[in-house]
Amino acid sequence: MPKPVNSHEPTKTRILEAAETLFAEKGYAAVSVREITAAAGVHLAAVNYHFGSKKRLYFAMFEQRLLPRVMSVRPPIEALLQRGNARPAEMIKTLVRSILENPWPDDRRQVTARLISRELSQPTEMFDILIETYFRPMVQMIARLLSPFLGPDMTEESLLLNTLSTIAQITYFSNGQPVVTRLTGRPYDADFIDQLVGHITDFSLRGLGLERKPC
Amino acid sequence: MPKPVNSHEPTKTRILEAAETLFAEKGYAAVSVREITAAAGVHLAAVNYHFGSKKRLYFAMFEQRLLPRVMSVRPPIEALLQRGNARPAEMIKTLVRSILENPWPDDRRQVTARLISRELSQPTEMFDILIETYFRPMVQMIARLLSPFLGPDMTEESLLLNTLSTIAQITYFSNGQPVVTRLTGRPYDADFIDQLVGHITDFSLRGLGLERKPC
DNA sequence: GTCTATAGCAGGATAGAC
DNA sequence: GTCTATCCTGCTATAGAC
């Protein structure tokens, strides 16, 4: 448990921080309250005093730390939408970059991505909240961003699938880091992330039919 | 535990089957040996008698059931490669379909996909085996399939990233089923899977630069 | 609010009868 | 090989001293 303990934070915050890290690493079931309190440098009973139970600690962590952080990704992308004059290449590149090298603090990037991916692949009671407050608005916003360029004859569903194909790549290269590193031999440093952003942008632009190949 | 018990199978097999289902559903840590033996309809001590420990049961399940099954996806795709005269559109469609509606028995499709995705996103000691025996050969095979069409000036790394972008979509629409259903309102019936296969194929062909848009 | 002590139970594993 | 009974550890949760 090499996690620094921030001993000036209040007990409650220390618990939330430690819980977040551990839940992200191992998953809810594999983490014990003892482990969390030890990592947080607080006494065992503190979790039940402050949160009532282990499950409610998870929910509190989710609502108070995870959700606010993921919501913070949206404003910059919304700003892009408001401007209204961006070109598709620029839009997609910004989108990809804003998620791949996201604005969360360095020590929380991996943690945040893992918690989201965990919740999406193994829904708990938080699944609905995550979908409706974060994921669906995000997808709709991206779809609205793209839709003017994709032609008016495209169905809603087709627009959605195209949006999801773009998101699929971002998600895959973001969450699948262990696999990608293993296969390419490249660690996720600034260099490689740049390259990934470029690749995903190009592939998606072509996939969306927004960039013509020589014919 | 509505799982039927196949009471004519030997104890060992019954345990492996139940373990597979439960590990896929809940993850290793969240499943107890008691739960497994109850679902299998055998006595509690059977796990330790036949496998030595819960962890070794997981490994046995992985090697004896999961790996052989995922390996069975390869031959049909390899056959495509051997023929050598397939066109890219056909190849990619076959590839997408062979994974999206895979050849595993109906009651094992979801289970198999979940176990793989679990192992890739939360590596245990089996991660290396899965990567080296299944994933890397699979990716290399697909890359070899595509490479003749992508032009000789494409770097190895670029070829790999393009391949992964295609796989990313297949993986996303396959593993992200709860999310996709939630956002589209479509259950994964034959109809929708057809539509997904078509979409992923088209998007990927364009993404790879293999299908020209009107210009 | 903090922490100790412990209740109460579920977990994996095992010994030994059959 | 099968199954019962049980050990013991480690878990969540709580009671109650400070």
CSV table of C-alpha atoms (C1' of nucleotides) in Angstrom, one decimal:
chain,number,residue,atom,x,y,z
A,1,MET,CA,0.0,0.0,0.0
A,2,PRO,CA,2.4,2.7,-1.1
A,3,LYS,CA,-0.3,5.3,-1.2
A,4,PRO,CA,0.7,8.5,0.5
A,5,VAL,CA,-1.8,9.3,3.2
A,6,ASN,CA,-2.4,13.0,3.0
A,7,SER,CA,-2.6,13.2,6.7
A,8,HIS,CA,-3.9,16.7,6.8
A,9,GLU,CA,-7.2,15.8,5.0
A,10,PRO,CA,-10.1,14.9,7.2
A,11,THR,CA,-10.8,11.2,7.8
A,12,LYS,CA,-13.8,11.1,5.5
A,13,THR,CA,-11.8,12.4,2.5
A,14,ARG,CA,-8.9,10.1,3.2
A,15,ILE,CA,-11.2,7.1,3.2
A,16,LEU,CA,-12.8,8.2,-0.1
A,17,GLU,CA,-9.4,8.6,-1.7
A,18,ALA,CA,-8.1,5.2,-0.6
A,19,ALA,CA,-11.4,3.6,-1.5
A,20,GLU,CA,-11.3,5.0,-5.0
A,21,THR,CA,-7.8,3.8,-5.7
A,22,LEU,CA,-8.4,0.3,-4.3
A,23,PHE,CA,-11.8,-0.2,-5.9
A,24,ALA,CA,-10.4,0.8,-9.2
A,25,GLU,CA,-7.4,-1.6,-8.9
A,26,LYS,CA,-9.1,-4.7,-7.6
A,27,GLY,CA,-12.9,-4.3,-7.9
A,28,TYR,CA,-15.4,-3.9,-5.2
A,29,ALA,CA,-15.6,-7.5,-4.0
A,30,ALA,CA,-11.8,-8.0,-3.8
A,31,VAL,CA,-11.2,-5.0,-1.5
A,32,SER,CA,-11.8,-5.2,2.3
A,33,VAL,CA,-12.7,-2.4,4.6
A,34,ARG,CA,-9.6,-3.3,6.6
A,35,GLU,CA,-7.5,-2.7,3.5
A,36,ILE,CA,-9.2,0.7,2.8
A,37,THR,CA,-8.8,2.0,6.4
A,38,ALA,CA,-5.2,0.8,6.6
A,39,ALA,CA,-4.4,2.6,3.3
A,40,ALA,CA,-6.2,5.7,4.5
A,41,GLY,CA,-4.4,5.5,7.9
A,42,VAL,CA,-7.6,5.6,9.8
A,43,HIS,CA,-9.2,3.2,12.2
A,44,LEU,CA,-11.3,0.3,11.1
A,45,ALA,CA,-14.6,1.6,12.4
A,46,ALA,CA,-14.4,4.9,10.6
A,47,VAL,CA,-15.9,3.5,7.4
A,48,ASN,CA,-19.1,2.5,9.2
A,49,TYR,CA,-19.2,5.6,11.2
A,50,HIS,CA,-18.9,7.9,8.2
A,51,PHE,CA,-20.7,5.9,5.6
A,52,GLY,CA,-22.7,3.3,7.2
A,53,SER,CA,-21.4,0.3,5.3
A,54,LYS,CA,-18.9,-0.8,2.7
A,55,LYS,CA,-21.5,-0.6,-0.1
A,56,ARG,CA,-22.6,2.9,0.9
A,57,LEU,CA,-18.9,3.9,0.9
A,58,TYR,CA,-18.7,2.7,-2.7
A,59,PHE,CA,-21.8,4.7,-3.7
A,60,ALA,CA,-20.5,7.8,-1.9
A,61,MET,CA,-17.2,7.5,-3.6
A,62,PHE,CA,-19.0,7.2,-6.9
A,63,GLU,CA,-21.2,10.2,-6.5
A,64,GLN,CA,-18.9,12.5,-4.7
A,65,ARG,CA,-15.6,11.8,-6.5
A,66,LEU,CA,-16.1,9.9,-9.7
A,67,LEU,CA,-19.1,11.6,-11.2
A,68,PRO,CA,-18.0,15.2,-10.7
A,69,ARG,CA,-14.7,14.3,-12.3
A,70,VAL,CA,-16.1,12.6,-15.4
A,71,MET,CA,-18.6,15.5,-15.8
A,72,SER,CA,-15.7,17.9,-16.1
A,73,VAL,CA,-14.8,16.4,-19.4
A,74,ARG,CA,-17.9,17.8,-21.0
A,75,PRO,CA,-17.6,21.6,-20.9
A,76,PRO,CA,-14.6,21.9,-23.2
A,77,ILE,CA,-16.3,19.8,-25.7
A,78,GLU,CA,-19.5,21.7,-25.3
A,79,ALA,CA,-17.5,24.9,-25.9
A,80,LEU,CA,-16.4,23.4,-29.3
A,81,LEU,CA,-20.0,22.8,-30.1
A,82,GLN,CA,-21.1,26.3,-29.2
A,83,ARG,CA,-18.5,27.8,-31.5
A,84,GLY,CA,-20.2,26.0,-34.3
A,85,ASN,CA,-17.5,26.8,-36.9
A,86,ALA,CA,-15.1,24.0,-36.2
A,87,ARG,CA,-14.1,21.6,-38.9
A,88,PRO,CA,-14.6,17.9,-38.4
A,89,ALA,CA,-10.9,17.0,-38.3
A,90,GLU,CA,-10.3,19.5,-35.6
A,91,MET,CA,-13.4,18.5,-33.7
A,92,ILE,CA,-12.6,14.8,-33.7
A,93,LYS,CA,-9.0,15.4,-32.8
A,94,THR,CA,-10.0,17.5,-29.8
A,95,LEU,CA,-12.5,14.9,-28.7
A,96,VAL,CA,-10.0,12.1,-28.9
A,97,ARG,CA,-7.4,14.0,-27.2
A,98,SER,CA,-9.6,15.3,-24.4
A,99,ILE,CA,-10.5,11.7,-23.4
A,100,LEU,CA,-7.2,9.9,-24.2
A,101,GLU,CA,-5.1,12.5,-22.3
A,102,ASN,CA,-7.9,13.6,-20.1
A,103,PRO,CA,-8.0,16.6,-17.7
A,104,TRP,CA,-8.0,14.5,-14.6
A,105,PRO,CA,-5.0,14.7,-12.3
A,106,ASP,CA,-2.3,12.4,-13.2
A,107,ASP,CA,-2.7,10.1,-10.3
A,108,ARG,CA,-6.4,9.8,-11.0
A,109,ARG,CA,-6.4,9.2,-14.8
A,110,GLN,CA,-6.0,5.4,-14.7
A,111,VAL,CA,-8.2,5.2,-11.6
A,112,THR,CA,-11.1,7.1,-13.2
A,113,ALA,CA,-11.0,5.1,-16.5
A,114,ARG,CA,-10.9,1.8,-14.6
A,115,LEU,CA,-13.9,2.7,-12.4
A,116,ILE,CA,-16.0,3.7,-15.4
A,117,SER,CA,-15.0,0.7,-17.4
A,118,ARG,CA,-15.8,-1.5,-14.4
A,119,GLU,CA,-19.2,-0.1,-13.9
A,120,LEU,CA,-20.1,-0.3,-17.6
A,121,SER,CA,-19.0,-3.9,-17.9
A,122,GLN,CA,-20.3,-5.1,-14.5
A,123,PRO,CA,-23.2,-2.9,-13.7
A,124,THR,CA,-24.0,-2.2,-10.0
A,125,GLU,CA,-26.8,0.2,-8.9
A,126,MET,CA,-24.6,3.0,-10.2
A,127,PHE,CA,-24.9,1.9,-13.8
A,128,ASP,CA,-28.1,3.9,-14.6
A,129,ILE,CA,-26.7,7.0,-13.1
A,130,LEU,CA,-23.5,6.8,-15.0
A,131,ILE,CA,-25.3,6.1,-18.3
A,132,GLU,CA,-27.9,8.8,-17.9
A,133,THR,CA,-25.8,11.6,-16.4
A,134,TYR,CA,-22.6,11.0,-18.2
A,135,PHE,CA,-22.6,8.6,-21.1
A,136,ARG,CA,-25.8,9.3,-22.9
A,137,PRO,CA,-25.4,13.1,-22.9
A,138,MET,CA,-21.8,12.7,-24.0
A,139,VAL,CA,-22.7,10.4,-26.9
A,140,GLN,CA,-25.6,12.7,-27.9
A,141,MET,CA,-23.4,15.7,-27.8
A,142,ILE,CA,-20.8,14.0,-30.1
A,143,ALA,CA,-23.5,12.9,-32.4
A,144,ARG,CA,-24.8,16.5,-32.6
A,145,LEU,CA,-21.3,17.7,-33.3
A,146,LEU,CA,-20.9,15.2,-36.2
A,147,SER,CA,-24.4,15.2,-37.6
A,148,PRO,CA,-24.1,18.4,-39.8
A,149,PHE,CA,-21.2,16.8,-41.7
A,150,LEU,CA,-22.7,13.4,-42.2
A,151,GLY,CA,-25.5,14.5,-44.5
A,152,PRO,CA,-29.2,14.8,-43.8
A,153,ASP,CA,-30.2,11.4,-45.1
A,154,MET,CA,-28.5,9.6,-42.3
A,155,THR,CA,-30.9,7.9,-39.9
A,156,GLU,CA,-30.7,8.6,-36.1
A,157,GLU,CA,-29.6,5.0,-35.5
A,158,SER,CA,-26.9,5.1,-38.1
A,159,LEU,CA,-25.6,8.4,-36.7
A,160,LEU,CA,-25.5,6.7,-33.3
A,161,LEU,CA,-23.6,3.7,-34.5
A,162,ASN,CA,-21.0,5.9,-36.3
A,163,THR,CA,-20.6,7.9,-33.1
A,164,LEU,CA,-20.1,4.7,-31.1
A,165,SER,CA,-17.5,3.4,-33.5
A,166,THR,CA,-15.5,6.4,-32.8
A,167,ILE,CA,-16.0,6.1,-29.1
A,168,ALA,CA,-15.2,2.4,-29.3
A,169,GLN,CA,-11.7,3.2,-30.5
A,170,ILE,CA,-11.1,5.8,-27.9
A,171,THR,CA,-12.3,3.5,-25.2
A,172,TYR,CA,-10.3,0.6,-26.5
A,173,PHE,CA,-7.0,2.4,-26.7
A,174,SER,CA,-7.7,4.1,-23.3
A,175,ASN,CA,-8.9,1.1,-21.3
A,176,GLY,CA,-7.0,-1.5,-23.1
A,177,GLN,CA,-3.6,0.0,-22.3
A,178,PRO,CA,-2.1,-3.2,-20.9
A,179,VAL,CA,-3.0,-5.1,-24.1
A,180,VAL,CA,-1.9,-2.3,-26.5
A,181,THR,CA,1.4,-1.8,-24.7
A,182,ARG,CA,2.0,-5.5,-24.8
A,183,LEU,CA,1.3,-5.8,-28.5
A,184,THR,CA,3.1,-2.7,-29.7
A,185,GLY,CA,5.9,-2.6,-27.1
A,186,ARG,CA,5.1,1.1,-26.6
A,187,PRO,CA,4.5,2.6,-23.2
A,188,TYR,CA,1.8,5.3,-23.0
A,189,ASP,CA,4.1,8.3,-23.0
A,190,ALA,CA,3.4,11.6,-24.6
A,191,ASP,CA,4.9,10.5,-27.8
A,192,PHE,CA,2.8,7.4,-28.2
A,193,ILE,CA,-0.4,9.2,-27.1
A,194,ASP,CA,0.2,11.8,-29.8
A,195,GLN,CA,0.5,9.0,-32.3
A,196,LEU,CA,-2.6,7.3,-31.0
A,197,VAL,CA,-4.6,10.6,-31.2
A,198,GLY,CA,-3.5,11.0,-34.8
A,199,HIS,CA,-4.3,7.5,-35.7
A,200,ILE,CA,-7.7,7.4,-34.1
A,201,THR,CA,-8.6,10.8,-35.6
A,202,ASP,CA,-7.6,9.7,-39.1
A,203,PHE,CA,-9.2,6.3,-39.0
A,204,SER,CA,-12.5,7.8,-37.6
A,205,LEU,CA,-12.6,10.6,-40.2
A,206,ARG,CA,-12.3,8.1,-43.0
A,207,GLY,CA,-14.7,5.7,-41.2
A,208,LEU,CA,-17.2,8.5,-41.0
A,209,GLY,CA,-16.7,9.3,-44.6
A,210,LEU,CA,-15.4,12.8,-43.9
A,211,GLU,CA,-12.0,12.5,-45.5
A,212,ARG,CA,-11.6,11.4,-49.0
A,213,LYS,CA,-8.9,9.0,-50.2
A,214,PRO,CA,-7.4,9.5,-53.5
A,215,CYS,CA,-9.6,7.9,-56.1
B,1,MET,CA,-28.9,-20.3,-9.3
B,2,PRO,CA,-31.2,-21.4,-12.1
B,3,LYS,CA,-28.4,-23.2,-13.8
B,4,PRO,CA,-29.3,-26.7,-14.8
B,5,VAL,CA,-27.0,-29.3,-13.3
B,6,ASN,CA,-26.3,-31.8,-16.0
B,7,SER,CA,-26.4,-34.5,-13.4
B,8,HIS,CA,-24.9,-37.1,-15.7
B,9,GLU,CA,-21.6,-35.3,-16.1
B,10,PRO,CA,-18.8,-36.2,-13.7
B,11,THR,CA,-18.3,-34.0,-10.7
B,12,LYS,CA,-15.2,-32.4,-12.0
B,13,THR,CA,-16.9,-31.2,-15.2
B,14,ARG,CA,-20.0,-30.0,-13.3
B,15,ILE,CA,-17.7,-27.9,-11.1
B,16,LEU,CA,-15.9,-26.5,-14.1
B,17,GLU,CA,-19.1,-25.5,-15.8
B,18,ALA,CA,-20.6,-23.8,-12.8
B,19,ALA,CA,-17.3,-22.0,-12.0
B,20,GLU,CA,-17.1,-20.7,-15.6
B,21,THR,CA,-20.6,-19.2,-15.4
B,22,LEU,CA,-20.2,-17.7,-12.0
B,23,PHE,CA,-16.7,-16.3,-12.5
B,24,ALA,CA,-17.9,-14.7,-15.8
B,25,GLU,CA,-21.0,-13.2,-14.1
B,26,LYS,CA,-19.4,-11.8,-10.9
B,27,GLY,CA,-15.7,-12.0,-11.2
B,28,TYR,CA,-13.3,-14.2,-9.2
B,29,ALA,CA,-13.4,-12.5,-5.9
B,30,ALA,CA,-17.2,-12.2,-5.7
B,31,VAL,CA,-17.8,-15.9,-6.1
B,32,SER,CA,-17.5,-18.3,-3.2
B,33,VAL,CA,-16.6,-22.0,-3.4
B,34,ARG,CA,-19.9,-22.7,-1.6
B,35,GLU,CA,-21.8,-20.9,-4.4
B,36,ILE,CA,-20.0,-22.9,-7.1
B,37,THR,CA,-20.5,-26.3,-5.5
B,38,ALA,CA,-24.2,-25.5,-4.8
B,39,ALA,CA,-24.7,-24.5,-8.4
B,40,ALA,CA,-22.9,-27.6,-9.6
B,41,GLY,CA,-24.9,-29.8,-7.2
B,42,VAL,CA,-21.9,-31.3,-5.6
B,43,HIS,CA,-20.5,-31.2,-2.1
B,44,LEU,CA,-18.4,-28.4,-0.8
B,45,ALA,CA,-15.2,-30.4,-0.4
B,46,ALA,CA,-15.2,-31.4,-4.1
B,47,VAL,CA,-13.4,-28.3,-5.2
B,48,ASN,CA,-10.5,-28.8,-3.0
B,49,TYR,CA,-10.4,-32.5,-3.7
B,50,HIS,CA,-10.4,-32.1,-7.5
B,51,PHE,CA,-8.5,-28.9,-7.9
B,52,GLY,CA,-6.7,-28.2,-4.7
B,53,SER,CA,-7.9,-24.6,-4.2
B,54,LYS,CA,-10.3,-22.0,-5.5
B,55,LYS,CA,-7.5,-20.3,-7.4
B,56,ARG,CA,-6.4,-23.5,-9.0
B,57,LEU,CA,-10.0,-24.2,-10.0
B,58,TYR,CA,-10.0,-20.8,-11.8
B,59,PHE,CA,-6.8,-21.7,-13.6
B,60,ALA,CA,-8.1,-25.1,-14.6
B,61,MET,CA,-11.3,-23.6,-15.9
B,62,PHE,CA,-9.3,-21.1,-17.9
B,63,GLU,CA,-7.0,-23.7,-19.5
B,64,GLN,CA,-9.4,-26.5,-20.0
B,65,ARG,CA,-12.5,-24.7,-21.0
B,66,LEU,CA,-11.9,-21.1,-22.0
B,67,LEU,CA,-8.7,-21.4,-24.0
B,68,PRO,CA,-9.8,-24.3,-26.2
B,69,ARG,CA,-13.0,-22.5,-27.0
B,70,VAL,CA,-11.4,-19.2,-27.9
B,71,MET,CA,-8.8,-21.0,-30.0
B,72,SER,CA,-11.6,-22.5,-32.1
B,73,VAL,CA,-12.3,-19.1,-33.6
B,74,ARG,CA,-9.1,-19.1,-35.5
B,75,PRO,CA,-9.3,-22.0,-38.0
B,76,PRO,CA,-12.2,-20.5,-40.1
B,77,ILE,CA,-10.3,-17.2,-40.3
B,78,GLU,CA,-7.1,-19.0,-41.1
B,79,ALA,CA,-8.9,-20.8,-43.9
B,80,LEU,CA,-9.8,-17.4,-45.4
B,81,LEU,CA,-6.2,-16.4,-45.3
B,82,GLN,CA,-5.1,-19.7,-47.0
B,83,ARG,CA,-7.5,-19.1,-49.9
B,84,GLY,CA,-5.7,-15.9,-50.5
B,85,ASN,CA,-8.1,-14.6,-53.1
B,86,ALA,CA,-10.7,-13.1,-50.8
B,87,ARG,CA,-11.6,-9.4,-51.3
B,88,PRO,CA,-11.2,-7.1,-48.3
B,89,ALA,CA,-14.9,-6.4,-47.8
B,90,GLU,CA,-15.6,-10.1,-47.6
B,91,MET,CA,-12.7,-10.7,-45.3
B,92,ILE,CA,-13.6,-8.1,-42.9
B,93,LYS,CA,-17.3,-9.0,-42.8
B,94,THR,CA,-16.4,-12.6,-42.1
B,95,LEU,CA,-14.0,-11.5,-39.4
B,96,VAL,CA,-16.6,-9.3,-37.7
B,97,ARG,CA,-19.3,-11.8,-38.0
B,98,SER,CA,-17.2,-14.7,-36.7
B,99,ILE,CA,-16.5,-12.8,-33.5
B,100,LEU,CA,-19.8,-10.9,-33.0
B,101,GLU,CA,-21.9,-14.0,-33.5
B,102,ASN,CA,-19.2,-16.4,-32.6
B,103,PRO,CA,-19.2,-20.2,-33.0
B,104,TRP,CA,-19.5,-20.9,-29.2
B,105,PRO,CA,-22.6,-22.6,-27.9
B,106,ASP,CA,-25.3,-20.1,-27.2
B,107,ASP,CA,-25.2,-20.5,-23.5
B,108,ARG,CA,-21.4,-19.9,-23.5
B,109,ARG,CA,-21.2,-16.8,-25.8
B,110,GLN,CA,-21.7,-14.1,-23.2
B,111,VAL,CA,-19.7,-16.2,-20.6
B,112,THR,CA,-16.7,-16.5,-22.9
B,113,ALA,CA,-16.7,-12.9,-23.9
B,114,ARG,CA,-16.9,-11.7,-20.3
B,115,LEU,CA,-14.1,-14.0,-19.1
B,116,ILE,CA,-11.8,-12.7,-21.8
B,117,SER,CA,-12.6,-9.1,-21.2
B,118,ARG,CA,-12.2,-9.6,-17.5
B,119,GLU,CA,-8.8,-11.1,-17.9
B,120,LEU,CA,-7.7,-8.4,-20.3
B,121,SER,CA,-8.8,-5.5,-18.1
B,122,GLN,CA,-7.8,-7.1,-14.8
B,123,PRO,CA,-4.9,-9.3,-15.5
B,124,THR,CA,-4.3,-12.4,-13.3
B,125,GLU,CA,-1.6,-14.9,-13.9
B,126,MET,CA,-3.5,-16.0,-17.0
B,127,PHE,CA,-3.1,-12.7,-18.8
B,128,ASP,CA,0.2,-13.7,-20.5
B,129,ILE,CA,-1.1,-17.0,-21.7
B,130,LEU,CA,-4.2,-15.4,-23.1
B,131,ILE,CA,-2.2,-12.7,-24.9
B,132,GLU,CA,0.4,-15.0,-26.3
B,133,THR,CA,-1.7,-18.0,-27.3
B,134,TYR,CA,-4.8,-16.2,-28.4
B,135,PHE,CA,-4.7,-12.5,-28.8
B,136,ARG,CA,-1.3,-11.8,-30.4
B,137,PRO,CA,-1.6,-14.6,-33.0
B,138,MET,CA,-5.2,-13.4,-33.8
B,139,VAL,CA,-4.1,-9.8,-34.3
B,140,GLN,CA,-1.1,-10.8,-36.4
B,141,MET,CA,-3.3,-13.0,-38.5
B,142,ILE,CA,-5.7,-10.2,-39.2
B,143,ALA,CA,-2.8,-7.8,-39.9
B,144,ARG,CA,-1.4,-10.3,-42.4
B,145,LEU,CA,-4.9,-10.6,-44.0
B,146,LEU,CA,-5.2,-6.9,-44.4
B,147,SER,CA,-1.6,-6.0,-45.2
B,148,PRO,CA,-1.7,-6.7,-49.0
B,149,PHE,CA,-4.5,-4.2,-49.5
B,150,LEU,CA,-3.0,-1.4,-47.4
B,151,GLY,CA,0.0,-0.7,-49.6
B,152,PRO,CA,3.6,-1.5,-49.0
B,153,ASP,CA,4.5,1.9,-47.6
B,154,MET,CA,2.6,1.3,-44.4
B,155,THR,CA,4.8,0.7,-41.3
B,156,GLU,CA,4.4,-2.3,-39.1
B,157,GLU,CA,3.2,-0.1,-36.3
B,158,SER,CA,0.6,1.7,-38.5
B,159,LEU,CA,-0.7,-1.7,-39.7
B,160,LEU,CA,-1.0,-2.8,-36.1
B,161,LEU,CA,-2.9,0.3,-35.1
B,162,ASN,CA,-5.3,0.0,-38.0
B,163,THR,CA,-5.9,-3.6,-37.1
B,164,LEU,CA,-6.6,-2.7,-33.5
B,165,SER,CA,-9.0,0.0,-34.5
B,166,THR,CA,-11.1,-2.6,-36.3
B,167,ILE,CA,-10.8,-5.0,-33.4
B,168,ALA,CA,-11.7,-2.1,-31.0
B,169,GLN,CA,-15.1,-1.8,-32.6
B,170,ILE,CA,-15.8,-5.5,-32.6
B,171,THR,CA,-14.8,-5.7,-29.0
B,172,TYR,CA,-16.8,-2.6,-28.0
B,173,PHE,CA,-20.0,-3.8,-29.6
B,174,SER,CA,-19.5,-7.3,-28.4
B,175,ASN,CA,-18.6,-6.6,-24.7
B,176,GLY,CA,-20.4,-3.3,-24.4
B,177,GLN,CA,-23.7,-4.9,-25.0
B,178,PRO,CA,-25.4,-3.5,-21.9
B,179,VAL,CA,-24.4,0.0,-22.9
B,180,VAL,CA,-25.2,-0.3,-26.6
B,181,THR,CA,-28.6,-1.8,-25.9
B,182,ARG,CA,-29.3,0.9,-23.4
B,183,LEU,CA,-28.4,3.7,-25.8
B,184,THR,CA,-30.0,2.3,-29.0
B,185,GLY,CA,-33.0,0.6,-27.4
B,186,ARG,CA,-32.2,-2.5,-29.5
B,187,PRO,CA,-31.7,-6.0,-28.0
B,188,TYR,CA,-29.0,-8.1,-29.6
B,189,ASP,CA,-31.2,-10.2,-31.7
B,190,ALA,CA,-30.3,-11.6,-35.2
B,191,ASP,CA,-31.6,-8.5,-36.8
B,192,PHE,CA,-29.5,-6.0,-34.8
B,193,ILE,CA,-26.4,-8.2,-35.0
B,194,ASP,CA,-26.7,-8.2,-38.8
B,195,GLN,CA,-27.0,-4.5,-38.7
B,196,LEU,CA,-24.0,-4.2,-36.4
B,197,VAL,CA,-21.9,-6.5,-38.7
B,198,GLY,CA,-22.8,-4.3,-41.7
B,199,HIS,CA,-22.0,-1.1,-39.9
B,200,ILE,CA,-18.6,-2.2,-38.4
B,201,THR,CA,-17.6,-3.7,-41.7
B,202,ASP,CA,-18.4,-0.5,-43.6
B,203,PHE,CA,-16.9,1.8,-41.0
B,204,SER,CA,-13.7,-0.3,-40.9
B,205,LEU,CA,-13.4,-0.6,-44.7
B,206,ARG,CA,-13.5,3.2,-45.0
B,207,GLY,CA,-11.3,3.7,-41.9
B,208,LEU,CA,-8.7,1.4,-43.5
B,209,GLY,CA,-9.0,3.4,-46.7
B,210,LEU,CA,-10.2,0.4,-48.6
B,211,GLU,CA,-13.5,1.8,-49.9
B,212,ARG,CA,-13.8,5.0,-51.7
B,213,LYS,CA,-16.4,7.6,-51.0
B,214,PRO,CA,-17.8,9.5,-53.9
B,215,CYS,CA,-15.4,12.4,-54.6
C,1,DG,C1',-15.4,12.3,16.6
C,2,DT,C1',-12.0,8.7,17.5
C,3,DC,C1',-10.6,4.3,18.5
C,4,DT,C1',-10.7,-0.6,20.9
C,5,DA,C1',-12.7,-4.6,21.4
C,6,DT,C1',-15.5,-7.9,19.9
C,7,DA,C1',-19.8,-10.0,18.1
C,8,DG,C1',-21.4,-12.7,14.5
C,9,DC,C1',-20.8,-14.7,10.3
C,10,DA,C1',-19.0,-16.3,5.8
C,11,DG,C1',-15.0,-17.5,3.7
C,12,DG,C1',-11.4,-21.3,2.1
C,13,DA,C1',-9.6,-25.4,3.4
C,14,DT,C1',-9.2,-30.1,5.8
C,15,DA,C1',-9.8,-34.5,8.4
C,16,DG,C1',-11.8,-38.5,8.4
C,17,DA,C1',-16.1,-41.5,8.1
C,18,DC,C1',-18.2,-44.0,4.5
D,1,DG,C1',-14.5,-40.8,-5.0
D,2,DT,C1',-18.0,-38.8,-2.1
D,3,DC,C1',-19.7,-36.2,1.7
D,4,DT,C1',-20.1,-34.4,6.7
D,5,DA,C1',-18.4,-32.0,10.2
D,6,DT,C1',-15.4,-28.7,11.5
D,7,DC,C1',-11.3,-25.7,11.9
D,8,DC,C1',-9.6,-21.2,11.6
D,9,DT,C1',-9.0,-17.1,9.3
D,10,DG,C1',-10.6,-12.8,7.9
D,11,DC,C1',-14.7,-10.3,7.0
D,12,DT,C1',-18.4,-6.5,8.0
D,13,DA,C1',-20.6,-4.3,11.4
D,14,DT,C1',-21.5,-2.6,16.1
D,15,DA,C1',-21.2,-1.4,21.1
D,16,DG,C1',-19.2,1.3,24.1
D,17,DA,C1',-15.0,3.5,26.4
D,18,DC,C1',-12.6,7.7,25.8
